[in-house]
C-alpha cells in the first residue's frame, strides 16, 4: 500500500497536533501517513516486535517525528499519553492476541 492510500484511509480519524501510536507498524506505511497528517508539532510512535521492520521506517520531511519501539502490542511497557491508537496491519492476524489481552 502507498502512503497516500494509507492517508486516505485514516484522514478522518486524526487531527493535526495529536500524538498517535501505530501498534503493529510493519514497514511504516501508516506511520508515515500519520506523520504527514499530524504535522511536525505532533508525535508518532511506531511499535512492532520486529526490530528489522522498524529499522526501515524513515522520517517524513515536514511531518511529525517518528519514534520506534520494539515490543509486542499485547505486552507494552508504559507509553507516553496518546490521542489515538492505530492497528491497521491485518487485525485478523492478531485476533487471538487481542482476545487474550482483553480477557479479565
XYZ file of N, CA and C in Angstrom:
312
model
N 0.841 -1.174 0.000
C 0.000 0.000 0.000
C 0.889 1.242 0.000
N 0.467 2.234 -0.728
C 1.186 3.506 -0.769
C 0.809 4.373 0.428
N 1.726 5.248 0.822
C 1.460 6.161 1.933
C 0.221 7.007 1.643
N 0.056 7.462 0.408
C -1.119 8.271 0.049
C -2.417 7.490 0.264
N -2.406 6.196 -0.031
C -3.594 5.367 0.203
C -3.880 5.249 1.700
N -2.829 5.055 2.487
C -2.993 4.976 3.939
C -3.534 6.292 4.493
N -3.042 7.412 3.975
C -3.548 8.717 4.408
C -5.047 8.823 4.155
N -5.476 8.405 2.982
C -6.898 8.475 2.649
C -7.745 7.619 3.582
N -7.212 6.495 4.021
C -7.958 5.615 4.920
C -8.124 6.200 6.318
N -7.139 6.947 6.797
C -7.167 7.403 8.196
C -7.399 8.901 8.363
N -7.462 9.636 7.291
C -7.560 11.104 7.339
C -8.669 11.599 8.269
N -9.835 10.991 8.227
C -10.981 11.447 9.022
C -10.827 11.150 10.514
N -9.887 10.289 10.869
C -9.763 9.841 12.258
C -8.704 10.582 13.061
N -7.925 11.435 12.423
C -6.839 12.117 13.139
C -6.925 13.620 12.933
N -6.292 14.350 13.864
C -6.240 15.805 13.767
C -4.801 16.270 13.925
N -4.467 17.339 13.244
C -3.136 17.925 13.344
C -2.786 18.161 14.810
N -1.560 17.826 15.175
C -1.067 18.069 16.522
C -1.276 16.935 17.499
N -2.002 15.908 17.117
C -2.229 14.782 18.014
C -0.979 13.904 18.117
N -0.936 13.115 19.174
C 0.087 12.081 19.337
C -0.599 10.744 19.095
N -0.053 9.948 18.190
C -0.677 8.669 17.842
C 0.362 7.559 17.803
N -0.077 6.363 18.179
C 0.785 5.187 18.125
C 0.231 4.192 17.116
N 1.115 3.653 16.303
C 0.795 2.583 15.359
C 1.233 1.288 16.030
N 0.275 0.466 16.458
C 0.572 -0.684 17.304
C 1.163 -1.880 16.585
N 1.076 -1.923 15.294
C 1.659 -3.022 14.522
C 2.223 -2.425 13.241
N 3.318 -1.692 13.406
C 3.798 -0.764 12.382
C 4.331 -1.403 11.108
N 4.755 -2.642 11.160
C 5.323 -3.242 9.954
C 6.460 -2.392 9.416
N 6.439 -2.113 8.125
C 7.482 -1.310 7.495
C 7.252 0.184 7.561
N 6.156 0.631 8.161
C 5.976 2.053 8.415
C 5.057 2.825 7.497
N 4.278 2.154 6.667
C 3.389 2.880 5.756
C 2.413 3.767 6.520
N 1.750 3.206 7.525
C 0.784 4.002 8.281
C 1.485 5.000 9.202
N 2.676 4.678 9.685
C 3.434 5.648 10.483
C 3.759 6.873 9.640
N 4.164 6.654 8.401
C 4.450 7.778 7.501
C 3.183 8.573 7.217
N 2.063 7.879 7.017
C 0.791 8.568 6.778
C 0.406 9.411 7.985
N 0.543 8.850 9.183
C 0.259 9.615 10.401
C 1.172 10.824 10.501
N 2.445 10.636 10.214
C 3.420 11.721 10.298
C 3.008 12.905 9.434
N 2.607 12.621 8.209
C 2.200 13.684 7.284
C 0.922 14.361 7.768
N -0.070 13.568 8.150
C -1.366 14.121 8.540
C -1.309 14.888 9.859
N -0.496 14.431 10.800
C -0.439 15.062 12.116
C 0.421 16.315 12.128
N 1.427 16.361 11.283
C 2.277 17.545 11.186
C 3.444 17.539 12.153
N 4.371 18.490 11.956
C 5.641 18.482 12.682
C 5.538 18.749 14.184
N 4.426 19.289 14.666
C 4.318 19.582 16.097
C 3.734 18.414 16.885
N 3.512 17.292 16.235
C 2.924 16.137 16.900
C 3.961 15.027 17.049
N 3.489 13.842 17.411
C 4.399 12.715 17.611
C 3.750 11.429 17.118
N 4.562 10.578 16.509
C 4.115 9.255 16.067
C 5.023 8.223 16.728
N 4.412 7.227 17.348
C 5.150 6.128 17.953
C 4.823 4.862 17.173
N 5.834 4.254 16.570
C 5.665 3.035 15.775
C 6.132 1.850 16.595
N 5.232 0.910 16.808
C 5.514 -0.246 17.656
C 5.420 -1.510 16.813
N 6.435 -2.352 16.946
C 6.439 -3.637 16.256
C 7.386 -4.551 17.011
N 7.110 -5.839 17.003
C 8.031 -6.759 17.672
C 9.197 -7.172 16.780
N 9.248 -6.651 15.571
C 10.324 -6.948 14.626
C 11.217 -5.715 14.464
N 12.363 -5.735 15.112
C 13.279 -4.586 15.066
C 13.754 -4.300 13.646
N 13.901 -5.341 12.828
C 14.340 -5.115 11.443
C 13.301 -4.322 10.659
N 12.038 -4.634 10.859
C 10.979 -3.877 10.173
C 10.998 -2.422 10.629
N 11.155 -2.210 11.930
C 11.193 -0.838 12.447
C 12.383 -0.059 11.903
N 13.483 -0.739 11.656
C 14.675 -0.039 11.160
C 14.470 0.510 9.751
N 13.445 0.041 9.055
C 13.152 0.521 7.704
C 12.308 1.792 7.707
N 11.761 2.145 8.859
C 10.905 3.327 8.948
C 11.782 4.564 8.934
N 11.455 5.494 8.073
C 12.257 6.714 7.981
C 11.383 7.941 8.201
N 12.028 9.020 8.560
C 11.331 10.279 8.813
C 10.701 10.804 7.532
N 9.647 11.559 7.696
C 8.960 12.193 6.578
C 9.258 13.685 6.641
N 9.792 14.238 5.576
C 10.125 15.665 5.551
C 8.859 16.474 5.800
N 8.911 17.345 6.806
C 7.771 18.192 7.132
C 6.722 17.512 7.980
N 6.943 16.262 8.330
C 5.967 15.524 9.128
C 6.376 15.420 10.583
N 5.548 14.744 11.336
C 5.832 14.505 12.750
C 7.038 13.582 12.880
N 7.826 13.774 13.933
C 8.902 12.821 14.194
C 8.310 11.430 14.462
N 8.992 10.414 13.986
C 8.542 9.037 14.192
C 9.530 8.352 15.129
N 9.039 7.964 16.304
C 9.846 7.189 17.236
C 9.457 5.727 17.076
N 10.388 4.828 17.343
C 10.092 3.405 17.231
C 10.297 2.717 18.573
N 9.545 1.647 18.770
C 9.641 0.843 19.981
C 9.486 -0.616 19.581
N 10.493 -1.420 19.894
C 10.405 -2.850 19.629
C 9.678 -3.495 20.797
N 8.445 -3.917 20.557
C 7.622 -4.528 21.599
C 6.424 -5.196 20.950
N 5.816 -6.102 21.692
C 4.565 -6.714 21.269
C 3.434 -5.865 21.831
N 2.479 -5.480 20.999
C 1.440 -4.564 21.459
C 0.541 -5.167 22.536
N 0.593 -6.485 22.743
C -0.207 -7.098 23.805
C 0.507 -7.074 25.148
N 1.756 -6.650 25.176
C 2.529 -6.596 26.420
C 3.413 -5.357 26.411
N 2.787 -4.204 26.285
C 3.539 -2.952 26.155
C 4.033 -2.432 27.493
N 5.193 -1.800 27.489
C 5.610 -1.054 28.674
C 4.755 0.216 28.753
N 4.824 0.955 29.860
C 4.087 2.223 29.922
C 4.494 3.131 28.758
N 3.501 3.727 28.132
C 3.728 4.610 26.983
C 3.388 6.044 27.361
N 3.968 7.004 26.634
C 3.525 8.385 26.823
C 2.051 8.489 26.428
N 1.336 9.480 26.949
C -0.077 9.639 26.574
C -0.241 9.737 25.056
N -1.281 9.079 24.549
C -1.574 9.064 23.114
C -3.002 9.554 22.890
N -3.202 10.303 21.827
C -4.547 10.726 21.440
C -5.243 9.670 20.591
N -4.461 8.811 19.964
C -5.047 7.789 19.114
C -4.139 6.585 18.987
N -4.754 5.433 18.781
C -4.037 4.179 18.557
C -4.501 3.602 17.228
N -3.563 3.112 16.450
C -3.875 2.561 15.136
C -3.419 1.110 15.084
N -4.316 0.241 14.676
C -3.974 -1.157 14.438
C -4.512 -1.499 13.057
N -3.712 -1.223 12.053
C -4.167 -1.361 10.669
C -3.583 -2.565 9.958
N -2.539 -3.147 10.477
C -1.873 -4.249 9.784
C -2.576 -5.565 10.080
N -3.617 -5.837 9.328
C -4.354 -7.105 9.382
C -4.717 -7.538 10.798
N -5.654 -6.836 11.433
C -6.045 -7.210 12.793
C -6.484 -8.667 12.919
N -6.959 -9.260 11.848
C -7.381 -10.664 11.931
C -6.212 -11.569 12.289
N -4.991 -11.169 11.925
C -3.815 -11.962 12.286
C -3.540 -11.882 13.781
N -4.061 -10.857 14.416
C -3.792 -10.623 15.831
C -5.009 -10.895 16.706
N -6.060 -11.482 16.164
C -7.312 -11.658 16.901
C -7.107 -12.425 18.203
N -6.350 -13.499 18.170
C -6.111 -14.279 19.382
C -5.377 -13.484 20.442
N -4.345 -12.768 20.046
C -3.580 -11.956 20.998
C -4.443 -10.838 21.569
N -5.278 -10.227 20.735
C -6.175 -9.176 21.221
C -7.161 -9.736 22.232
N -7.713 -10.905 21.956
C -8.667 -11.525 22.875
C -8.001 -11.853 24.207
N -6.781 -12.376 24.173
C -6.068 -12.691 25.415
C -5.751 -11.427 26.198
N -5.360 -10.370 25.503
C -5.013 -9.119 26.177
C -6.238 -8.469 26.808
N -7.407 -8.662 26.215
C -8.630 -8.036 26.717
C -9.340 -8.883 27.770
N -8.931 -10.129 27.936
C -9.605 -11.020 28.887
C -9.389 -10.542 30.321
N -10.431 -10.698 31.154
C -10.296 -10.278 32.571
C -9.311 -11.140 33.321
